[in-house]
Amino acid sequence: MADLEKRNPGEVEYLQAVHEVLASIEVVYNQNPQFERSGIIERIIEPDRVLTFKIPWLDDQGNVQVNRGYRVQFNNALGPYKGGLRFHPSVNLSILKFLGFEQIFKNSLTTLPMGGGKGGSDFQPKGKSNAEIMRFCQAYMLELWKIIGSETDVPAGDIGVGAREIGFLFGMYKKLTHQHTGVLTGKGLAWGGSLVRPEATGFGAVYFAQEMMATRRESLKDKKVAVSGYGNVAWGAVRKLNQLGAKVITLSGPDGYVYDEEGISGAKIDYMLELRASNEDVVEPYAKEFKSGVFVSNKRPWEVPCDIAMPCATQNELEQNDAHQLINNKCVCVCEGANMPCTPEAVEAIQKQGLLFAPGKAANAGGVAVSGLEMTQNAMKLHWQAEEVDTRLQQIMGAIHESCVRFGKQPGGYVDYVKGANIAGFLKVANAMLDQGVV
Ligand code: NDP
Ligand code: 2IT
């Protein structure tokens, strides 16, 4: 870690993600001296390559704007680089390296043949017109197309990148290469997309929470759930939670959170899509649209008493004091829909108290898993029914849960899902790297 900090000064999120994995795998690593001899750690923490590039584009006033674009190709031991694109002003190399690093182990856990990568830009989608989003996506792809491909590197969505952006990106890729291939996932249904991909991350996270609760002979029925975020992942989670009889009582945005005592269901779930499509990045309008909603400005939803907490917005959005509030309010389960939403101090407090805790790399793997299923359908030039995709998603989430239990069960019986996910994800990649020699 000291060496890594010296070589990557200030890359806080990346160092945080690496530290967590290394701490989890220490024992297993030391039991396998062949890993040390092959420099597995030194090789796995360094991205294979990082592309950064300039993205000049014209806004609606005819002014030139310049953003920075990235693609981090982290590790392809198990399959083509695979991972989303994030468009958000906070994007920097540290955040994309953290996300790319996590993606290696997440993708390994899915049981599908995918390596790890991540990309994006510091572009701010908020307040941009449709035409501006299109021109920006086209300008981004003008560089990216050179290093991606259906057998090389397959990007997808993340914060700020949904079906609309994937469409614009795909259009430009197709124009530049004359190829209609499965180079991106999250595509429109009519041109190679998979049913259930939009819902997959949220659905998968809820299936995972269901598996965890089952280990304590509990179900999701009638449980009160606090959800943060209001985007793609939050939307899928809220839908599935409702289907399974849980009651969702919060959503959040950068402006604060909404508390809805009556539960966020029916038309209120559809309204989440409107909120996201508005490009305004606020949740306050929910409380204007629905009388049962109360908006609490500049606060996080973790102060609301709940049985289950599902952070689905962004990294480090649930801190130690939030964890203590959840614990004091008798919350029994924290399931990460976003990537690394809980700080290390929060995770420690939650686990110490014996709550069920699922790390994002296990719980939110359903998104990339269905991306993998989209790649399979593209390769076969076939289209599966929703039931088939959903059944496979449930099987995959069940298998991930099983791996976490297998590698994370502690002597007293408590399952450390962080440890389990990291060890299971790591072992598969490390062994593949051993098989493939020093490359
Ligand atoms: P969307 O773009 O659909 O939703 C936007 C989300 O971004 C909102 O929930 C919003 O929540 C959040 N956001 C707003 N302001 C910020 C900020 N300052 N910094 C970062 N985030 C902000 O994103 P998704 O729902 O796709 O992604 C949410 C999380 O889930 C991310 O951590 C992502 O990496 C992860 N994820 C996404 C997958 C996918 O398939 N889309 C798959 C697996 C994980 P808020 O305003 O409360 O911050
Ligand atoms: O963080 C993630 O797993 C994603 N944003 C989804 C990646 C993908 O390739 O579907």
Coordinates of C-alpha atoms and ligand atoms in Angstrom, one line a residue:
M1 CA 0.0 0.0 0.0
A2 CA 2.8 2.4 0.9
D3 CA 4.4 1.8 -2.5
L4 CA 1.1 2.2 -4.2
E5 CA 0.4 5.5 -2.4
K6 CA 3.7 6.8 -3.5
R7 CA 3.1 5.9 -7.1
N8 CA -0.5 7.2 -7.2
P9 CA -0.5 10.3 -4.9
G10 CA -3.9 11.7 -4.1
E11 CA -5.9 8.9 -5.8
V12 CA -8.1 8.5 -2.7
E13 CA -10.9 6.4 -4.1
Y14 CA -8.6 4.1 -6.0
L15 CA -6.4 3.6 -2.9
Q16 CA -9.5 2.9 -0.8
A17 CA -10.7 0.2 -3.1
V18 CA -7.3 -1.5 -3.4
H19 CA -6.8 -1.4 0.4
E20 CA -10.2 -3.1 1.0
V21 CA -9.4 -5.9 -1.4
L22 CA -5.8 -6.5 -0.2
A23 CA -6.9 -6.6 3.4
S24 CA -9.5 -9.2 2.6
I25 CA -7.3 -11.5 0.6
E26 CA -4.2 -11.4 2.7
V27 CA -4.6 -14.9 4.3
V28 CA -5.4 -16.6 1.0
Y29 CA -2.6 -14.8 -0.7
N30 CA -0.1 -16.0 1.8
Q31 CA -1.4 -19.6 1.5
N32 CA -0.6 -19.5 -2.2
P33 CA 3.1 -18.7 -2.6
Q34 CA 2.8 -19.1 -6.4
F35 CA 0.8 -15.8 -6.4
E36 CA 3.7 -14.0 -4.8
R37 CA 6.3 -15.6 -7.2
S38 CA 4.2 -14.4 -10.2
G39 CA 3.8 -10.9 -8.8
I40 CA 0.0 -11.3 -9.0
I41 CA -0.7 -8.3 -6.6
E42 CA 1.7 -6.0 -8.4
R43 CA 0.2 -6.9 -11.7
I44 CA -3.5 -6.9 -10.7
I45 CA -3.4 -3.4 -9.1
E46 CA -1.9 -1.8 -12.2
P47 CA -4.3 -1.2 -15.1
D48 CA -3.2 -2.8 -18.4
R49 CA -3.5 0.6 -20.0
V50 CA -5.3 4.0 -19.6
L51 CA -6.4 6.1 -22.5
T52 CA -7.1 9.8 -21.8
F53 CA -8.1 12.2 -24.5
K54 CA -9.5 15.6 -25.4
I55 CA -13.2 15.9 -26.2
P56 CA -13.9 19.2 -28.0
W57 CA -17.6 19.7 -28.9
L58 CA -20.0 22.5 -29.9
D59 CA -22.7 23.7 -27.5
D60 CA -26.1 25.0 -28.6
Q61 CA -24.8 28.6 -28.7
G62 CA -22.0 27.6 -31.1
N63 CA -19.3 27.8 -28.4
V64 CA -16.5 25.3 -28.2
Q65 CA -16.5 23.2 -25.0
V66 CA -13.6 20.9 -24.0
N67 CA -13.9 17.9 -21.7
R68 CA -11.5 15.1 -20.8
G69 CA -12.3 11.5 -21.7
Y70 CA -10.9 8.3 -20.3
R71 CA -11.0 4.5 -20.7
V72 CA -9.2 2.4 -18.1
Q73 CA -8.6 -1.1 -19.4
F74 CA -7.8 -2.8 -16.2
N75 CA -7.5 -6.6 -16.6
N76 CA -8.6 -9.0 -19.3
A77 CA -7.6 -12.4 -17.8
L78 CA -11.2 -13.7 -17.8
G79 CA -12.5 -12.1 -21.0
P80 CA -12.7 -8.8 -22.9
Y81 CA -12.5 -5.6 -20.8
K82 CA -16.0 -4.9 -19.6
G83 CA -17.5 -2.0 -17.6
G84 CA -19.5 1.2 -17.7
L85 CA -18.9 4.8 -18.8
R86 CA -19.6 7.5 -16.3
F87 CA -20.4 11.1 -17.3
H88 CA -20.3 13.3 -14.3
P89 CA -18.3 16.5 -13.4
S90 CA -16.6 14.7 -10.5
V91 CA -15.0 12.1 -12.8
N92 CA -11.2 11.8 -12.6
L93 CA -8.6 9.1 -13.0
S94 CA -8.8 8.0 -9.3
I95 CA -12.6 7.4 -9.5
L96 CA -12.3 5.5 -12.8
K97 CA -9.4 3.4 -11.5
F98 CA -11.4 2.5 -8.4
L99 CA -14.4 1.5 -10.5
G100 CA -12.3 -0.4 -13.0
F101 CA -10.5 -2.2 -10.2
E102 CA -13.7 -3.2 -8.5
Q103 CA -15.1 -4.3 -11.8
I104 CA -12.5 -7.0 -12.2
F105 CA -13.7 -8.9 -9.1
K106 CA -17.4 -8.1 -9.7
N107 CA -17.2 -9.5 -13.2
S108 CA -15.3 -12.5 -12.0
L109 CA -18.1 -13.2 -9.4
T110 CA -20.8 -13.2 -12.2
T111 CA -19.4 -16.5 -13.5
L112 CA -19.4 -15.0 -17.0
P113 CA -16.3 -14.5 -19.2
M114 CA -15.6 -10.7 -18.7
G115 CA -12.5 -8.8 -17.7
G116 CA -12.6 -5.4 -15.9
G117 CA -12.6 -1.8 -17.2
K118 CA -14.2 1.6 -16.8
G119 CA -14.4 4.9 -18.6
G120 CA -16.1 8.2 -18.8
S121 CA -15.7 11.9 -18.8
D122 CA -15.9 15.0 -16.5
F123 CA -18.8 16.1 -18.8
Q124 CA -21.8 17.6 -16.9
P125 CA -25.0 16.2 -18.4
K126 CA -27.2 18.4 -16.1
G127 CA -29.0 21.1 -18.0
K128 CA -27.7 20.0 -21.4
S129 CA -30.1 19.7 -24.4
N130 CA -30.6 16.5 -26.3
A131 CA -28.6 17.8 -29.2
E132 CA -25.7 18.7 -26.9
I133 CA -25.8 15.3 -25.3
M134 CA -25.7 13.8 -28.8
R135 CA -22.8 15.9 -30.0
F136 CA -20.8 15.2 -26.9
C137 CA -21.4 11.4 -27.2
Q138 CA -20.3 11.5 -30.8
A139 CA -17.2 13.5 -29.9
Y140 CA -16.4 11.0 -27.1
M141 CA -16.7 8.0 -29.5
L142 CA -14.5 9.7 -32.1
E143 CA -11.6 8.7 -29.8
L144 CA -12.9 5.7 -28.0
W145 CA -13.7 3.6 -31.1
K146 CA -10.1 2.8 -31.7
I147 CA -9.6 0.7 -28.6
I148 CA -13.0 -1.0 -28.1
G149 CA -14.7 -3.9 -29.9
S150 CA -17.0 -6.8 -29.1
E151 CA -14.0 -9.1 -28.4
T152 CA -11.7 -6.5 -27.0
D153 CA -13.5 -4.0 -24.7
V154 CA -17.3 -3.6 -24.3
P155 CA -18.4 -0.4 -22.5
A156 CA -21.9 0.2 -21.0
G157 CA -23.7 2.8 -18.9
D158 CA -23.1 4.1 -15.4
I159 CA -24.0 7.5 -13.8
G160 CA -25.0 9.9 -16.5
V161 CA -25.0 7.3 -19.2
G162 CA -28.2 5.4 -20.0
A163 CA -30.1 4.1 -23.0
R164 CA -30.1 7.5 -24.8
E165 CA -26.3 8.0 -24.5
I166 CA -25.6 4.4 -25.5
G167 CA -27.7 5.0 -28.6
F168 CA -25.7 8.1 -29.6
L169 CA -22.4 6.3 -28.8
F170 CA -23.4 3.2 -30.8
G171 CA -24.5 5.3 -33.8
M172 CA -21.1 7.0 -34.0
Y173 CA -19.2 3.7 -33.5
K174 CA -21.2 2.1 -36.4
K175 CA -20.6 5.0 -38.7
L176 CA -16.8 5.0 -38.0
T177 CA -16.3 1.2 -38.3
H178 CA -19.1 0.1 -40.7
Q179 CA -19.8 -2.6 -38.1
H180 CA -23.0 -3.5 -36.3
T181 CA -21.7 -5.6 -33.5
G182 CA -22.2 -6.0 -29.7
V183 CA -19.6 -3.4 -28.9
L184 CA -21.7 -1.7 -26.2
T185 CA -24.3 -3.1 -23.8
G186 CA -27.5 -1.4 -22.6
K187 CA -28.5 -1.0 -26.3
G188 CA -32.1 -0.4 -27.4
L189 CA -34.2 -3.5 -27.7
A190 CA -34.7 -3.2 -31.5
W191 CA -30.9 -3.1 -32.2
G192 CA -29.3 -5.7 -30.0
G193 CA -30.3 -4.8 -26.5
S194 CA -31.4 -7.3 -23.9
L195 CA -34.7 -7.3 -22.1
V196 CA -34.3 -6.7 -18.3
R197 CA -30.9 -4.9 -18.7
P198 CA -32.4 -1.5 -17.6
E199 CA -33.8 -3.1 -14.4
A200 CA -31.0 -5.6 -13.9
T201 CA -28.7 -3.8 -11.4
G202 CA -31.6 -2.9 -9.1
F203 CA -33.3 -6.3 -9.5
G204 CA -30.1 -8.1 -8.8
A205 CA -29.4 -6.1 -5.7
V206 CA -32.8 -6.9 -4.3
Y207 CA -32.4 -10.6 -5.1
F208 CA -29.1 -10.4 -3.2
A209 CA -30.8 -8.8 -0.2
Q210 CA -33.4 -11.5 -0.4
E211 CA -30.7 -14.2 -0.2
M212 CA -29.1 -12.5 2.7
M213 CA -32.3 -12.1 4.7
A214 CA -33.1 -15.8 4.0
T215 CA -30.0 -16.8 5.9
R216 CA -31.7 -15.4 8.9
R217 CA -35.1 -16.9 8.0
E218 CA -36.5 -13.5 7.0
S219 CA -38.1 -12.3 3.8
L220 CA -38.5 -8.8 2.3
K221 CA -42.2 -8.8 2.8
D222 CA -43.5 -5.8 4.8
K223 CA -39.9 -4.6 5.4
K224 CA -39.3 -0.8 5.4
V225 CA -36.5 0.0 3.0
A226 CA -34.6 3.3 2.7
V227 CA -33.2 3.8 -0.8
S228 CA -30.8 6.6 -1.9
G229 CA -30.5 7.9 -5.4
Y230 CA -33.3 8.1 -7.9
G231 CA -31.5 6.9 -11.0
N232 CA -31.3 3.7 -13.0
V233 CA -30.2 1.5 -10.1
A234 CA -32.6 3.0 -7.5
W235 CA -35.5 2.6 -10.0
G236 CA -34.9 -1.1 -10.6
A237 CA -34.5 -1.7 -6.9
V238 CA -37.7 0.1 -6.0
R239 CA -39.6 -1.9 -8.6
K240 CA -38.4 -5.2 -7.4
L241 CA -38.8 -4.3 -3.7
N242 CA -42.5 -3.5 -4.4
Q243 CA -43.0 -6.8 -6.3
L244 CA -41.6 -8.7 -3.3
G245 CA -43.9 -6.9 -0.8
A246 CA -41.4 -4.5 0.8
K247 CA -42.2 -0.8 1.4
V248 CA -39.8 1.8 0.0
I249 CA -39.9 4.9 2.1
T250 CA -37.1 7.2 0.7
L251 CA -35.3 8.4 -2.4
S252 CA -32.5 10.9 -2.6
G253 CA -30.7 13.4 -4.8
P254 CA -27.8 15.8 -4.4
D255 CA -30.4 18.3 -3.1
G256 CA -31.7 16.1 -0.2
Y257 CA -34.1 13.2 0.2
V258 CA -37.8 12.6 0.1
Y259 CA -39.6 10.6 2.7
D260 CA -42.9 9.0 1.7
E261 CA -44.6 7.3 4.6
E262 CA -47.2 5.7 2.3
G263 CA -44.5 3.9 0.3
I264 CA -43.0 4.6 -3.2
S265 CA -45.1 2.4 -5.5
G266 CA -47.1 2.4 -8.7
A267 CA -47.1 5.8 -10.6
K268 CA -44.5 7.1 -8.1
I269 CA -42.0 4.6 -9.5
D270 CA -42.7 5.7 -13.1
Y271 CA -42.2 9.3 -11.9
M272 CA -38.6 8.4 -11.1
L273 CA -37.9 8.0 -14.8
E274 CA -39.3 11.5 -15.4
L275 CA -37.0 12.9 -12.7
R276 CA -34.0 11.3 -14.3
A277 CA -35.0 12.3 -17.9
S278 CA -35.4 15.9 -16.8
N279 CA -31.6 16.2 -16.5
E280 CA -31.9 18.5 -13.4
D281 CA -30.4 16.1 -10.8
V282 CA -32.9 16.9 -8.0
V283 CA -35.6 14.9 -6.1
E284 CA -37.5 17.8 -4.6
P285 CA -40.1 17.8 -7.4
Y286 CA -41.3 14.4 -6.1
A287 CA -42.7 16.1 -3.0
K288 CA -44.6 18.6 -5.2
E289 CA -46.0 15.9 -7.4
F290 CA -47.1 13.5 -4.6
K291 CA -48.7 14.8 -1.4
S292 CA -47.5 11.9 0.7
G293 CA -43.9 12.9 -0.1
V294 CA -41.9 15.1 2.3
F295 CA -38.7 16.8 1.0
V296 CA -35.8 17.1 3.5
S297 CA -33.3 19.5 2.1
N298 CA -29.5 18.7 2.2
K299 CA -29.8 15.6 4.3
R300 CA -29.4 11.9 3.6
P301 CA -32.1 9.3 4.1
W302 CA -30.1 7.3 6.6
E303 CA -31.8 9.1 9.5
V304 CA -35.1 7.6 8.7
P305 CA -35.9 4.4 10.7
C306 CA -35.8 1.4 8.3
D307 CA -35.3 -2.4 8.3
I308 CA -33.1 -2.4 5.2
A309 CA -30.9 0.3 3.7
M310 CA -30.0 0.3 0.0
P311 CA -27.6 3.0 -1.0
C312 CA -28.0 3.3 -4.8
A313 CA -26.5 6.8 -5.6
T314 CA -22.7 7.1 -5.5
Q315 CA -19.5 6.3 -3.7
N316 CA -19.0 7.3 0.0
E317 CA -22.6 8.5 0.5
L318 CA -23.1 6.5 3.7
E319 CA -20.6 7.5 6.4
Q320 CA -19.8 6.4 9.9
N321 CA -22.4 8.6 11.6
D322 CA -25.0 7.4 9.1
A323 CA -24.2 3.8 10.0
H324 CA -24.6 4.6 13.7
Q325 CA -28.1 6.1 12.9
L326 CA -29.1 3.0 11.0
I327 CA -27.8 0.7 13.8
N328 CA -29.6 2.8 16.5
N329 CA -32.8 2.6 14.5
K330 CA -32.6 -1.3 14.4
C331 CA -31.8 -1.6 10.7
V332 CA -30.8 -5.3 10.0
C333 CA -29.4 -5.2 6.5
V334 CA -27.3 -2.8 4.4
C335 CA -27.1 -3.8 0.7
E336 CA -25.0 -1.7 -1.6
G337 CA -26.7 -0.9 -5.0
A338 CA -24.1 1.7 -5.9
N339 CA -20.3 1.1 -6.1
M340 CA -18.6 1.6 -2.8
P341 CA -21.3 3.9 -1.3
C342 CA -20.3 3.1 2.3
T343 CA -17.1 4.4 3.7
P344 CA -14.7 1.9 5.3
E345 CA -15.5 3.3 8.7
A346 CA -19.3 2.8 8.0
V347 CA -18.7 -0.8 6.8
E348 CA -16.7 -1.5 10.0
A349 CA -19.4 -0.2 12.2
I350 CA -22.1 -2.1 10.4
Q351 CA -20.2 -5.4 10.4
K352 CA -19.1 -5.0 14.0
Q353 CA -22.7 -4.7 15.0
G354 CA -23.5 -8.0 13.2
L355 CA -25.8 -6.5 10.6
L356 CA -26.0 -8.2 7.2
F357 CA -23.8 -6.2 4.8
A358 CA -23.4 -6.7 1.1
P359 CA -20.6 -4.9 -0.8
G360 CA -21.5 -3.4 -4.2
K361 CA -19.2 -5.7 -6.1
A362 CA -21.4 -8.6 -5.1
A363 CA -24.8 -7.0 -4.7
N364 CA -24.8 -4.8 -7.8
A365 CA -23.2 -7.3 -10.2
G366 CA -26.6 -8.0 -11.7
G367 CA -26.2 -5.1 -14.1
V368 CA -23.0 -6.3 -15.6
A369 CA -24.2 -9.9 -15.5
V370 CA -27.1 -9.0 -17.8
S371 CA -24.7 -7.0 -19.9
G372 CA -22.8 -10.3 -20.2
L373 CA -26.1 -12.0 -21.2
E374 CA -26.6 -9.3 -23.8
M375 CA -23.2 -10.1 -25.3
T376 CA -24.1 -13.8 -25.4
Q377 CA -27.4 -13.0 -27.3
N378 CA -25.5 -10.7 -29.7
A379 CA -22.9 -13.4 -30.4
M380 CA -25.7 -15.9 -31.1
K381 CA -27.7 -13.3 -33.0
L382 CA -30.7 -14.3 -30.8
H383 CA -33.0 -12.5 -28.5
W384 CA -34.2 -14.1 -25.2
Q385 CA -37.5 -13.6 -23.5
A386 CA -37.6 -11.5 -20.3
E387 CA -38.3 -14.6 -18.2
E388 CA -35.2 -16.3 -19.5
V389 CA -33.0 -13.3 -18.8
D390 CA -34.6 -12.8 -15.3
T391 CA -34.2 -16.5 -14.4
R392 CA -30.5 -16.4 -15.4
L393 CA -30.1 -13.2 -13.4
Q394 CA -31.6 -14.8 -10.3
Q395 CA -29.4 -17.9 -10.7
I396 CA -26.3 -15.7 -11.0
M397 CA -27.2 -13.6 -8.0
G398 CA -27.8 -16.9 -6.1
A399 CA -24.4 -18.2 -7.2
I400 CA -22.6 -14.9 -6.1
H401 CA -24.3 -15.2 -2.7
E402 CA -23.2 -18.8 -2.4
S403 CA -19.6 -17.8 -3.2
C404 CA -19.7 -15.0 -0.6
V405 CA -20.9 -17.4 2.0
R406 CA -18.4 -20.1 1.1
F407 CA -15.4 -17.7 1.3
G408 CA -16.7 -15.3 3.9
K409 CA -18.1 -17.5 6.7
Q410 CA -16.4 -16.6 10.0
P411 CA -15.8 -19.0 12.9
G412 CA -18.8 -17.7 14.9
G413 CA -21.1 -18.2 11.8
Y414 CA -21.3 -14.5 10.8
V415 CA -20.9 -14.1 7.0
D416 CA -18.4 -11.4 6.1
Y417 CA -19.6 -10.7 2.5
V418 CA -16.8 -8.2 1.9
K419 CA -14.2 -10.9 2.5
G420 CA -16.2 -13.5 0.7
A421 CA -16.7 -11.4 -2.4
N422 CA -13.1 -10.3 -2.6
I423 CA -11.6 -13.7 -2.1
A424 CA -13.9 -15.5 -4.5
G425 CA -13.5 -12.8 -7.1
F426 CA -9.7 -12.6 -6.7
L427 CA -9.0 -16.3 -6.8
K428 CA -10.5 -16.9 -10.2
V429 CA -8.7 -13.9 -11.7
A430 CA -5.4 -14.8 -10.0
N431 CA -5.5 -18.4 -11.2
A432 CA -6.3 -17.3 -14.8
M433 CA -3.3 -14.9 -14.6
L434 CA -1.1 -17.8 -13.5
D435 CA -2.3 -20.0 -16.3
Q436 CA -1.6 -17.3 -18.9
G437 CA 2.0 -16.5 -17.9
V438 CA 3.7 -13.2 -17.3
V439 CA 2.0 -10.8 -19.7
Ligands
NDP1 P1 -27.9 7.3 -12.9 O1 -27.2 8.3 -13.8 O2 -29.0 6.6 -13.5 O3 -28.5 8.1 -11.7 C1 -27.9 9.3 -11.3 C2 -27.5 9.1 -9.9 O4 -26.4 9.8 -9.7 C3 -28.6 9.6 -9.0 O5 -29.0 8.5 -8.2 C4 -27.8 10.6 -8.2 O6 -28.0 10.3 -6.8 C5 -26.3 10.3 -8.5 N1 -25.6 11.6 -8.3 C6 -26.0 12.8 -8.2 N2 -25.0 13.7 -7.9 C7 -24.0 13.0 -7.8 C8 -22.6 13.3 -7.5 N3 -22.3 14.6 -7.1 N4 -21.7 12.4 -7.6 C9 -22.1 11.2 -7.9 N5 -23.3 10.8 -8.2 C10 -24.3 11.6 -8.1 O7 -26.8 6.3 -12.3 P2 -27.0 4.8 -11.9 O8 -28.2 4.6 -11.2 O9 -26.7 4.0 -13.1 O10 -25.7 4.6 -10.9 C11 -25.9 4.7 -9.5 C12 -24.8 3.9 -8.8 O11 -24.9 2.5 -9.2 C13 -23.3 4.3 -9.2 O12 -22.5 4.1 -8.1 C14 -23.0 3.3 -10.3 O13 -21.6 3.1 -10.4 C15 -23.6 2.0 -9.7 N6 -23.9 1.0 -10.7 C16 -24.6 1.2 -11.8 C17 -24.9 0.1 -12.7 C18 -25.7 0.3 -13.9 O14 -25.9 -0.7 -14.6 N7 -26.2 1.5 -14.3 C19 -24.4 -1.2 -12.4 C20 -23.7 -1.4 -11.1 C21 -23.5 -0.3 -10.3 P3 -27.6 11.4 -5.7 O15 -28.2 12.6 -6.3 O16 -28.3 11.1 -4.4 O17 -26.1 11.5 -5.5
2IT2 O1 -20.7 -0.7 -12.3 C1 -21.2 -1.5 -13.1 O2 -21.1 -2.7 -12.9 C2 -21.9 -0.9 -14.3 N1 -22.0 0.3 -14.4 C3 -22.4 -1.8 -15.4 C4 -21.3 -2.3 -16.3 C5 -21.7 -3.0 -17.5 O3 -20.8 -3.3 -18.3 O4 -22.8 -3.4 -17.7

